[in-house]
mmCIF file with all atom_site columns, C-alpha atoms in Angstrom:
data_model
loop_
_atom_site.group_PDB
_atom_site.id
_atom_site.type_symbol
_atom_site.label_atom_id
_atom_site.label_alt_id
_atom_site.label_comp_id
_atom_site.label_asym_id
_atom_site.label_entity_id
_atom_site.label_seq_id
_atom_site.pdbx_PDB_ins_code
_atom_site.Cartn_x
_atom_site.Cartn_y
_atom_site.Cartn_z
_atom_site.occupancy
_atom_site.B_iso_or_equiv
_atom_site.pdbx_formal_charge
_atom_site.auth_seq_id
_atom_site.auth_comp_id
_atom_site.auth_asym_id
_atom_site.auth_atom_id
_atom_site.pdbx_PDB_model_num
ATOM 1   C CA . UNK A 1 1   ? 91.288  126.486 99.061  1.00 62.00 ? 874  UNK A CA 1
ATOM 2   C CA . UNK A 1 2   ? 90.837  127.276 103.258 1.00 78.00 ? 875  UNK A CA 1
ATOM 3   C CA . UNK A 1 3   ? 90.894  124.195 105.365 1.00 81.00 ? 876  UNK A CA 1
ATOM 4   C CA . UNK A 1 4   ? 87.497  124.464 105.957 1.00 83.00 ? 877  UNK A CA 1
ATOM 5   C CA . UNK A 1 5   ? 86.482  123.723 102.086 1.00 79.00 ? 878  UNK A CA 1
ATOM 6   C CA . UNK A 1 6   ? 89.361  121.254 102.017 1.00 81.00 ? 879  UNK A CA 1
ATOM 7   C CA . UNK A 1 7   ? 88.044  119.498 105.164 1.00 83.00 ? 880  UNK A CA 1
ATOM 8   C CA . UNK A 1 8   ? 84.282  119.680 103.540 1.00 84.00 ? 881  UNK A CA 1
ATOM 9   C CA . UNK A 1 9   ? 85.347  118.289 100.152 1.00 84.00 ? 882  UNK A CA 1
ATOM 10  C CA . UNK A 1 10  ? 88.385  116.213 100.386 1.00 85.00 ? 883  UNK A CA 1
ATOM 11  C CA . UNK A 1 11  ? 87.811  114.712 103.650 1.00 88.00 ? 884  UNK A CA 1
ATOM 12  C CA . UNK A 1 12  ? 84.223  112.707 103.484 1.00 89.00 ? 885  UNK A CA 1
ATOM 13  C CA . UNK A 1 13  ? 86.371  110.835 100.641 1.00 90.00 ? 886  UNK A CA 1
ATOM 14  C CA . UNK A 1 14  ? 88.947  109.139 102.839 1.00 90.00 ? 887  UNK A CA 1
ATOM 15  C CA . UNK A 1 15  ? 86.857  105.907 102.918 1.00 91.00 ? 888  UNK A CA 1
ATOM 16  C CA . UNK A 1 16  ? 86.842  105.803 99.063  1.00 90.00 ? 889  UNK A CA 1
ATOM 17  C CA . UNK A 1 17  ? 90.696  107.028 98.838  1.00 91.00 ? 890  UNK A CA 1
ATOM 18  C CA . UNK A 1 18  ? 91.444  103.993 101.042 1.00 92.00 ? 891  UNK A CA 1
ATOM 19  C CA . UNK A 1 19  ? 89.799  101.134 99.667  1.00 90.00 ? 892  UNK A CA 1
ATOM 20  C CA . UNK A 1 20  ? 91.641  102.207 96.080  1.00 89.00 ? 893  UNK A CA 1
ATOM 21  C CA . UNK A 1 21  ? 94.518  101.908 97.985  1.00 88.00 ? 894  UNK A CA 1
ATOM 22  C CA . UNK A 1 22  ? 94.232  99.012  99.581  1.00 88.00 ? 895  UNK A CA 1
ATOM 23  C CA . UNK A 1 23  ? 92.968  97.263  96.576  1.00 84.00 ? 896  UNK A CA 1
ATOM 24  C CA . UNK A 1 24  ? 95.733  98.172  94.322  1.00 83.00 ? 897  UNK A CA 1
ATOM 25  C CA . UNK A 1 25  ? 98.459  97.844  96.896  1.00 82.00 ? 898  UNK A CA 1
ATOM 26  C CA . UNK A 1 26  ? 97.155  94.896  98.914  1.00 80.00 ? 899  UNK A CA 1
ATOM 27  C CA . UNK A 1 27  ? 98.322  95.391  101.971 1.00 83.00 ? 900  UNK A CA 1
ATOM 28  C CA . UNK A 1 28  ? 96.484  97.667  104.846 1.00 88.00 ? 901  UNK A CA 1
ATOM 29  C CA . UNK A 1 29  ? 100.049 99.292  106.026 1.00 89.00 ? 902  UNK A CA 1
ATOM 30  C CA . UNK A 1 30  ? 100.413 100.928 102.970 1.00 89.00 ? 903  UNK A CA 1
ATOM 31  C CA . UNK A 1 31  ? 97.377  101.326 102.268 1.00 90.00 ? 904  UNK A CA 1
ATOM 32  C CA . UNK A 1 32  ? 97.149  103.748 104.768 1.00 92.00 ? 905  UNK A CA 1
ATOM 33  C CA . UNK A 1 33  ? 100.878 105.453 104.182 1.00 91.00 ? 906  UNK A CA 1
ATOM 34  C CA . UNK A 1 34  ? 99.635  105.975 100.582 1.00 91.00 ? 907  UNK A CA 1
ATOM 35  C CA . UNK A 1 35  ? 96.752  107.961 102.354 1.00 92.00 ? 908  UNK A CA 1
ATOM 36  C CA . UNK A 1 36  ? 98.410  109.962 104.358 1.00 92.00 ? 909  UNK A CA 1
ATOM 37  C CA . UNK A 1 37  ? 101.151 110.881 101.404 1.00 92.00 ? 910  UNK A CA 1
ATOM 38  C CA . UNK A 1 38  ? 98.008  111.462 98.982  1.00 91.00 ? 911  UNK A CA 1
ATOM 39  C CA . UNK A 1 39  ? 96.433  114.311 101.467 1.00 90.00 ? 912  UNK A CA 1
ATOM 40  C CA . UNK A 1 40  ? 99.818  115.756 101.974 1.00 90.00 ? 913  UNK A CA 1
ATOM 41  C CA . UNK A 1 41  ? 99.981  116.269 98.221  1.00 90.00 ? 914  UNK A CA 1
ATOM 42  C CA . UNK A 1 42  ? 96.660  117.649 97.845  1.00 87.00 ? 915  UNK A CA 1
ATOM 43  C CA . UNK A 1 43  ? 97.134  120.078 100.590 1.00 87.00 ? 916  UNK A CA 1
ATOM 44  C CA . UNK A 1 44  ? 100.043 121.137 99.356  1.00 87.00 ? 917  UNK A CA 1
ATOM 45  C CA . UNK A 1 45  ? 98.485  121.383 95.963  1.00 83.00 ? 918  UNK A CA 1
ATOM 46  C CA . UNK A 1 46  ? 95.301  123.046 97.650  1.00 79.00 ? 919  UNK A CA 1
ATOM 47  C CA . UNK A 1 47  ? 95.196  126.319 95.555  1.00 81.00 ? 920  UNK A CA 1
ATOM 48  C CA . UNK A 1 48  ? 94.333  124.412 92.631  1.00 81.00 ? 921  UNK A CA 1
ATOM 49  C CA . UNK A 1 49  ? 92.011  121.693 93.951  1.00 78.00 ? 922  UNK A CA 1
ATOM 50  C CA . UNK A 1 50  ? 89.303  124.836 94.821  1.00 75.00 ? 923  UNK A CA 1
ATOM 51  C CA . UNK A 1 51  ? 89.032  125.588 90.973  1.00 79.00 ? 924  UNK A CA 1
ATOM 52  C CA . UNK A 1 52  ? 88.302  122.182 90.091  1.00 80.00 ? 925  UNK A CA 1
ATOM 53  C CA . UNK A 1 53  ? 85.303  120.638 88.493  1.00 83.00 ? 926  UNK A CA 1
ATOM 54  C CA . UNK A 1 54  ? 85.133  117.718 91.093  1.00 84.00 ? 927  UNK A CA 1
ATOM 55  C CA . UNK A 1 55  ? 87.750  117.586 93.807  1.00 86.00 ? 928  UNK A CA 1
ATOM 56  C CA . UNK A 1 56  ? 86.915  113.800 95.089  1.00 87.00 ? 929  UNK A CA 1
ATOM 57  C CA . UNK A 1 57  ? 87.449  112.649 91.100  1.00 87.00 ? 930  UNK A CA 1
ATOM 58  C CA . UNK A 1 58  ? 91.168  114.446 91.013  1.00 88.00 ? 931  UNK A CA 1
ATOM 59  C CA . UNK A 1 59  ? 91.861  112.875 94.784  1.00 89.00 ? 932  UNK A CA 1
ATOM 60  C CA . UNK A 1 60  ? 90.980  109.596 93.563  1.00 90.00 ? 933  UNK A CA 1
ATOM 61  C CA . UNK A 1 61  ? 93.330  110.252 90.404  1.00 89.00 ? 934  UNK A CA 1
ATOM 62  C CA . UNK A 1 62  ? 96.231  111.392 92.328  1.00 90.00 ? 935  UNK A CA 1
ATOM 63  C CA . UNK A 1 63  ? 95.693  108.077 94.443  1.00 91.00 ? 936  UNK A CA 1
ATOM 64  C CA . UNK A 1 64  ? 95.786  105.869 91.517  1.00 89.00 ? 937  UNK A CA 1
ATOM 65  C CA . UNK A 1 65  ? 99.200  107.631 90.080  1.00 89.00 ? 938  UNK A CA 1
ATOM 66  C CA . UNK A 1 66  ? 101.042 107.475 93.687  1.00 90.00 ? 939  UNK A CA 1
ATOM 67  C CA . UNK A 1 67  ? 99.536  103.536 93.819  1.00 85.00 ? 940  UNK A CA 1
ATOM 68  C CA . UNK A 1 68  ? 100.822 103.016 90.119  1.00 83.00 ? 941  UNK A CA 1
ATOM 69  C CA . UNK A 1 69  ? 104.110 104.651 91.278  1.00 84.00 ? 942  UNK A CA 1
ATOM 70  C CA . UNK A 1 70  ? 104.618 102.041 94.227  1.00 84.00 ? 943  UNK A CA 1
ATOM 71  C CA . UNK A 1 71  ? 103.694 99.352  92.664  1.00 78.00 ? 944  UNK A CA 1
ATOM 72  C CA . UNK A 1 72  ? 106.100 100.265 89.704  1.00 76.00 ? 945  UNK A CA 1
ATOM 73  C CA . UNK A 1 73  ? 109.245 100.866 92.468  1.00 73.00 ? 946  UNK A CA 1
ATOM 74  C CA . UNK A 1 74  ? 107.874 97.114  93.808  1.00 63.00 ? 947  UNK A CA 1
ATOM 75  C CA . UNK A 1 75  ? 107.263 95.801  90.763  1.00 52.00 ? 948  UNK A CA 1
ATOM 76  C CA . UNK A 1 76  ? 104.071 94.421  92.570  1.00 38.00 ? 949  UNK A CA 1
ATOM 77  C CA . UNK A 1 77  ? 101.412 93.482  89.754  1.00 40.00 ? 950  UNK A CA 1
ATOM 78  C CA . UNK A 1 78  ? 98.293  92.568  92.308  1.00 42.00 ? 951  UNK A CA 1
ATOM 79  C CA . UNK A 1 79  ? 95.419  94.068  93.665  1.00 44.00 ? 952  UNK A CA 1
ATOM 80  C CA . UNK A 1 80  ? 94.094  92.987  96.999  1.00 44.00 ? 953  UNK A CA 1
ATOM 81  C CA . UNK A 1 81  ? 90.880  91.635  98.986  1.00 46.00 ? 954  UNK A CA 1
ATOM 82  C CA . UNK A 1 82  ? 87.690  93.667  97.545  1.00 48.00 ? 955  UNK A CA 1
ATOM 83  C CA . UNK A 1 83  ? 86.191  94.803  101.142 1.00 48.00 ? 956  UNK A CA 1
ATOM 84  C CA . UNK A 1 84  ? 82.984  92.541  102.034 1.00 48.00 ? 957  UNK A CA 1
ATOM 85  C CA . UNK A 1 85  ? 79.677  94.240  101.968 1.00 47.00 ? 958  UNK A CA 1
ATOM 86  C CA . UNK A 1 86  ? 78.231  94.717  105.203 1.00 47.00 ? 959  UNK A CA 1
ATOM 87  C CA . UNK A 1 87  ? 76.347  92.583  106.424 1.00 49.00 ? 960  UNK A CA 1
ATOM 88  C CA . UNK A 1 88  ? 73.795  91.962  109.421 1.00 53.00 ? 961  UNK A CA 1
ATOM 89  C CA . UNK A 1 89  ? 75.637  88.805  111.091 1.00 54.00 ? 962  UNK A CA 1
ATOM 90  C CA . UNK A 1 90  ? 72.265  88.206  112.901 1.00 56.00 ? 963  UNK A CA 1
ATOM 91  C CA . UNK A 1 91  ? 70.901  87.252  109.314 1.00 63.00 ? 964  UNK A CA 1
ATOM 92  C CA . UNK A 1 92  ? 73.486  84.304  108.696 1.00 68.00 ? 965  UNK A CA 1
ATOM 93  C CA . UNK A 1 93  ? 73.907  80.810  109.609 1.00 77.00 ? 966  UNK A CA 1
ATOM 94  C CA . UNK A 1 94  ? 77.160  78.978  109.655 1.00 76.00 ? 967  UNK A CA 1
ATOM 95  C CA . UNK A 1 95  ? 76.526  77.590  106.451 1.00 73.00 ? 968  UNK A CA 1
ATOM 96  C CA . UNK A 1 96  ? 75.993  80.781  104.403 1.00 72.00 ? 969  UNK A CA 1
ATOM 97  C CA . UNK A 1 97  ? 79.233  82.263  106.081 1.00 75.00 ? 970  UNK A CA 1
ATOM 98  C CA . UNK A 1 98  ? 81.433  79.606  104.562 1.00 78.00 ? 971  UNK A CA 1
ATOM 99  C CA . UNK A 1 99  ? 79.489  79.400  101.680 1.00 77.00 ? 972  UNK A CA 1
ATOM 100 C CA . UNK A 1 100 ? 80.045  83.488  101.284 1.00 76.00 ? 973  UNK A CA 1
ATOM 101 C CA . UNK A 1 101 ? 83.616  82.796  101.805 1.00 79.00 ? 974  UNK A CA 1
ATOM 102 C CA . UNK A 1 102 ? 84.148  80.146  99.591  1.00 83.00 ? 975  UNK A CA 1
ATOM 103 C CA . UNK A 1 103 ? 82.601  82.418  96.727  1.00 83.00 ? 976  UNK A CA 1
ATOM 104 C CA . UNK A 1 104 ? 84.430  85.678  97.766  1.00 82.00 ? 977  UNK A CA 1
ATOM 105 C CA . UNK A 1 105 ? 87.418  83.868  97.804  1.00 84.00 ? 978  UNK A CA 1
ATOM 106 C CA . UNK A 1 106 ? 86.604  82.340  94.000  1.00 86.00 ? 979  UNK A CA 1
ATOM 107 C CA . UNK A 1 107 ? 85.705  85.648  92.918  1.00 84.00 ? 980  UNK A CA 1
ATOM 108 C CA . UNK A 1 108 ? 88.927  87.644  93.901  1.00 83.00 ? 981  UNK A CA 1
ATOM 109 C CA . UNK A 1 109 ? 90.573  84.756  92.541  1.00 87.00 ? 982  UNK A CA 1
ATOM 110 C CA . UNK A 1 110 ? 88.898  85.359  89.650  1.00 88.00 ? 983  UNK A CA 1
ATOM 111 C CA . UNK A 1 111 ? 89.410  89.371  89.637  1.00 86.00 ? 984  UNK A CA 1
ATOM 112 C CA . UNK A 1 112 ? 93.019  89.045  90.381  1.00 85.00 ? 985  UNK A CA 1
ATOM 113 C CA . UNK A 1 113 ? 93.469  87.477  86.338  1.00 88.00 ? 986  UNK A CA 1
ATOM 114 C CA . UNK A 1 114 ? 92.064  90.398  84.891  1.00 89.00 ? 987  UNK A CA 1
ATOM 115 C CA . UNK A 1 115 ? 94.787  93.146  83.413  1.00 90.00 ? 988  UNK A CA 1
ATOM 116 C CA . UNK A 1 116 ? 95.531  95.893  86.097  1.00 86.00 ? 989  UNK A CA 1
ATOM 117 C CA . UNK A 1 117 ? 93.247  98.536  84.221  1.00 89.00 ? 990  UNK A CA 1
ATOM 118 C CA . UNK A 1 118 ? 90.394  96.194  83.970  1.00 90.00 ? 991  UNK A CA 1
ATOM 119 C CA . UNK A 1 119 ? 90.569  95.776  87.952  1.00 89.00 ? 992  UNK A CA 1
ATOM 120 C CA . UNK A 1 120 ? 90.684  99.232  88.164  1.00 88.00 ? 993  UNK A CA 1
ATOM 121 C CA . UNK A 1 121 ? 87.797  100.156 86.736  1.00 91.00 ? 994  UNK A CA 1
ATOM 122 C CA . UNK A 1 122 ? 85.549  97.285  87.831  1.00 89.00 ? 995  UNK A CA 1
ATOM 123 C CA . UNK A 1 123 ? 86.340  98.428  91.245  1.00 87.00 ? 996  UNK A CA 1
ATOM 124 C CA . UNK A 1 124 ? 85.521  101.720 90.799  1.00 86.00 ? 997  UNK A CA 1
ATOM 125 C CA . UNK A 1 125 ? 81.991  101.058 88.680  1.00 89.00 ? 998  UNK A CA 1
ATOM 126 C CA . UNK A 1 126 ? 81.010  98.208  90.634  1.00 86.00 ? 999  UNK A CA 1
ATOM 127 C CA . UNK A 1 127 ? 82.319  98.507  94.226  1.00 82.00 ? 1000 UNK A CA 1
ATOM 128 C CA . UNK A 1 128 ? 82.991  102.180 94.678  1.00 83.00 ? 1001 UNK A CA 1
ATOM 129 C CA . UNK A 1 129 ? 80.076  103.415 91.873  1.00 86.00 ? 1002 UNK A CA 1
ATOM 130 C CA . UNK A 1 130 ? 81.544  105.942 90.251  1.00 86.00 ? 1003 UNK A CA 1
ATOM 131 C CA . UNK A 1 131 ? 79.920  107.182 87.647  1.00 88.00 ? 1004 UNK A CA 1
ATOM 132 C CA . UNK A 1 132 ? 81.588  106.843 83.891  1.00 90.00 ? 1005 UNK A CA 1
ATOM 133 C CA . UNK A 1 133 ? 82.156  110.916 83.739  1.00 88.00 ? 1006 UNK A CA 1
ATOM 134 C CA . UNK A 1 134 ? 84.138  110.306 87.212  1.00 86.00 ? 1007 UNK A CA 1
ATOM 135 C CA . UNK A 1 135 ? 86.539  107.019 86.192  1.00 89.00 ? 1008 UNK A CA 1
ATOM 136 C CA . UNK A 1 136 ? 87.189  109.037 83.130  1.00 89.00 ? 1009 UNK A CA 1
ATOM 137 C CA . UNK A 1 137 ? 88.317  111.770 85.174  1.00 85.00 ? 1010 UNK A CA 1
ATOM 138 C CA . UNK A 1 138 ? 90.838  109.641 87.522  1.00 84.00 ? 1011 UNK A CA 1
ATOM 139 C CA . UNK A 1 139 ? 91.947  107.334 84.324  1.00 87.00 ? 1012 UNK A CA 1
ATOM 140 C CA . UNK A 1 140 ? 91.985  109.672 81.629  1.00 89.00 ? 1013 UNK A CA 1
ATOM 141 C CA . UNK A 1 141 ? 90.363  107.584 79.365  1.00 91.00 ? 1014 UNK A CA 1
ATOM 142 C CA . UNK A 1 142 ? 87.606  107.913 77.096  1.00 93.00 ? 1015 UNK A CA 1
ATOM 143 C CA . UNK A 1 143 ? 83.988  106.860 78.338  1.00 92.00 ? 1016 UNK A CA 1
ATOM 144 C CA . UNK A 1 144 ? 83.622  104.623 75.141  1.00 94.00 ? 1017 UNK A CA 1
ATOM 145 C CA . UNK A 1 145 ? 87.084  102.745 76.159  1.00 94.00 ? 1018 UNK A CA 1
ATOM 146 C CA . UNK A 1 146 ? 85.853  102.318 79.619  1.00 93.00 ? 1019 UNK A CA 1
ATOM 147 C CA . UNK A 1 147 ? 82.953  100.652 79.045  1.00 94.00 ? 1020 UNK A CA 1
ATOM 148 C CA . UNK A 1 148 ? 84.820  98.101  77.157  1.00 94.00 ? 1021 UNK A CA 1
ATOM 149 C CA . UNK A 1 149 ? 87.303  97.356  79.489  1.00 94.00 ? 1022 UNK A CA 1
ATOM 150 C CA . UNK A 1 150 ? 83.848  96.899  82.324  1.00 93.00 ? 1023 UNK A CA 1
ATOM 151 C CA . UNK A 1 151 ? 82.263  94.565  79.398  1.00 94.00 ? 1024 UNK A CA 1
ATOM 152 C CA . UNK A 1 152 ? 85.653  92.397  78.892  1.00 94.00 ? 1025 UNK A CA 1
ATOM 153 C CA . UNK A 1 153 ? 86.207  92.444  82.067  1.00 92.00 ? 1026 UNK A CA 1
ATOM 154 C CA . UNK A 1 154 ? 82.470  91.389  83.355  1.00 91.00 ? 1027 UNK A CA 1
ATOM 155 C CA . UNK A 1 155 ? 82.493  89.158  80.526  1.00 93.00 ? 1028 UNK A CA 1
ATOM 156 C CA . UNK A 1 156 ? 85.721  87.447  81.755  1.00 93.00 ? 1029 UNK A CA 1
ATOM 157 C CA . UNK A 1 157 ? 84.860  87.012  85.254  1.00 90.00 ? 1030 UNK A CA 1
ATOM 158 C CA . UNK A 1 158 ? 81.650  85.498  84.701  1.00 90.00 ? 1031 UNK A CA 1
ATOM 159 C CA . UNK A 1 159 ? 82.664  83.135  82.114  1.00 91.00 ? 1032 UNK A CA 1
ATOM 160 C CA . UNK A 1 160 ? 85.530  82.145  84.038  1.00 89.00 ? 1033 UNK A CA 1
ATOM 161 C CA . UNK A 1 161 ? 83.356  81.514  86.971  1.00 88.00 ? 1034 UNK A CA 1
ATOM 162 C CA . UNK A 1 162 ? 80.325  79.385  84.873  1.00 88.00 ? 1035 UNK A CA 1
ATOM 163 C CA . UNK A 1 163 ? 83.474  77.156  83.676  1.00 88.00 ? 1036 UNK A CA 1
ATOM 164 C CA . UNK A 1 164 ? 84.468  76.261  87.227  1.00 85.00 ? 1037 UNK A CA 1
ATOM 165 C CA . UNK A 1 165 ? 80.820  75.873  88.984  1.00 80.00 ? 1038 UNK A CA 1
ATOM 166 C CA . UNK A 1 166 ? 80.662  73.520  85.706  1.00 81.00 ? 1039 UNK A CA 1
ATOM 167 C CA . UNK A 1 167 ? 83.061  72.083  86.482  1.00 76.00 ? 1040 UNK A CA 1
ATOM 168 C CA . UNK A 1 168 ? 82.522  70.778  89.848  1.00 66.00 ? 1041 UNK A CA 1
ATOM 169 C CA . UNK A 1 169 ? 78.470  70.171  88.915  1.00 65.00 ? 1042 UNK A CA 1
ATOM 170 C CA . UNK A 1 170 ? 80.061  68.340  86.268  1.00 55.00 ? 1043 UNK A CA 1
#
């Protein structure tokens, strides 16, 4: 692969790369260290990455290992903040903001009890909207395996959040 196809497909995916980072390592610093290491290793391993189905779904997959290989030498079992959509701050009044807060906060309280794989692949179907062909690509599993994980998962989350809001309508 010739920089320019490299800089046409593996580039536009930095965003993407990042935010799987950050989310699995939960910190920004190496977030970003983990970036930089990840396009060293597909550069180096450039020949390859032009014969490839879909170059962004083996980045994202090399990602995840390196990730899974820090957090192993750390022994680090969290993922971090989800980034907040963006949002027109013209559109929102004090209120909503700490309103938004207070349930963003809840909610990655509430992501951060699921297994590991679970938070994996709710970020990537639900935040980063991969398709299920793509997360089978970067996990390796089967389509069938990851939509049960996204079900328990969804299914957890939500009835861990109706027992709280219960709780304190209650």
């Amino acid at each position: 692969m010739e920089i320019e196809a490299f800089q046409k497909e593996l580039i536009p995916v930095k965003d993407k790369l990042f935010r799987l980072a950050k989310t699995m390592l939960q910190n920004r610093e190496d977030a970003e260290d983990a970036l930089q290491e990840v396009y060293m290793k597909l550069w180096n391993n450039n020949e390859i990455i032009g014969d490839l189905k879909s170059p962004e779904a083996y980045a994202m997959k090399v990602m995840k290992n390196f990730c899974l290989d820090k957090l192993k030498s750390r022994k680090n079992k969290y993922m971090v903040e989800i980034k907040e959509n963006e949002i027109e701050k013209d559109h929102i009044t004090p209120f909503s903001m700490v309103s938004f807060d207070n349930l963003k906060d809840l909610m990655l309280k509430l992501f951060s009890t699921l297994p590991e794989q679970q938070r994996m692949i709710i970020h990537m179907r639900d935040i980063e909207h991969y398709s299920y062909d793509e997360i089978e690509e970067v996990t390796g599993m089967n389509v069938n395996a990851i939509r049960v994980n996204l079900s328990r998962a969804r299914k957890n989350v939500k009835g861990n959040y109706l027992k709280i809001r219960n709780y304190e309508i209650g």
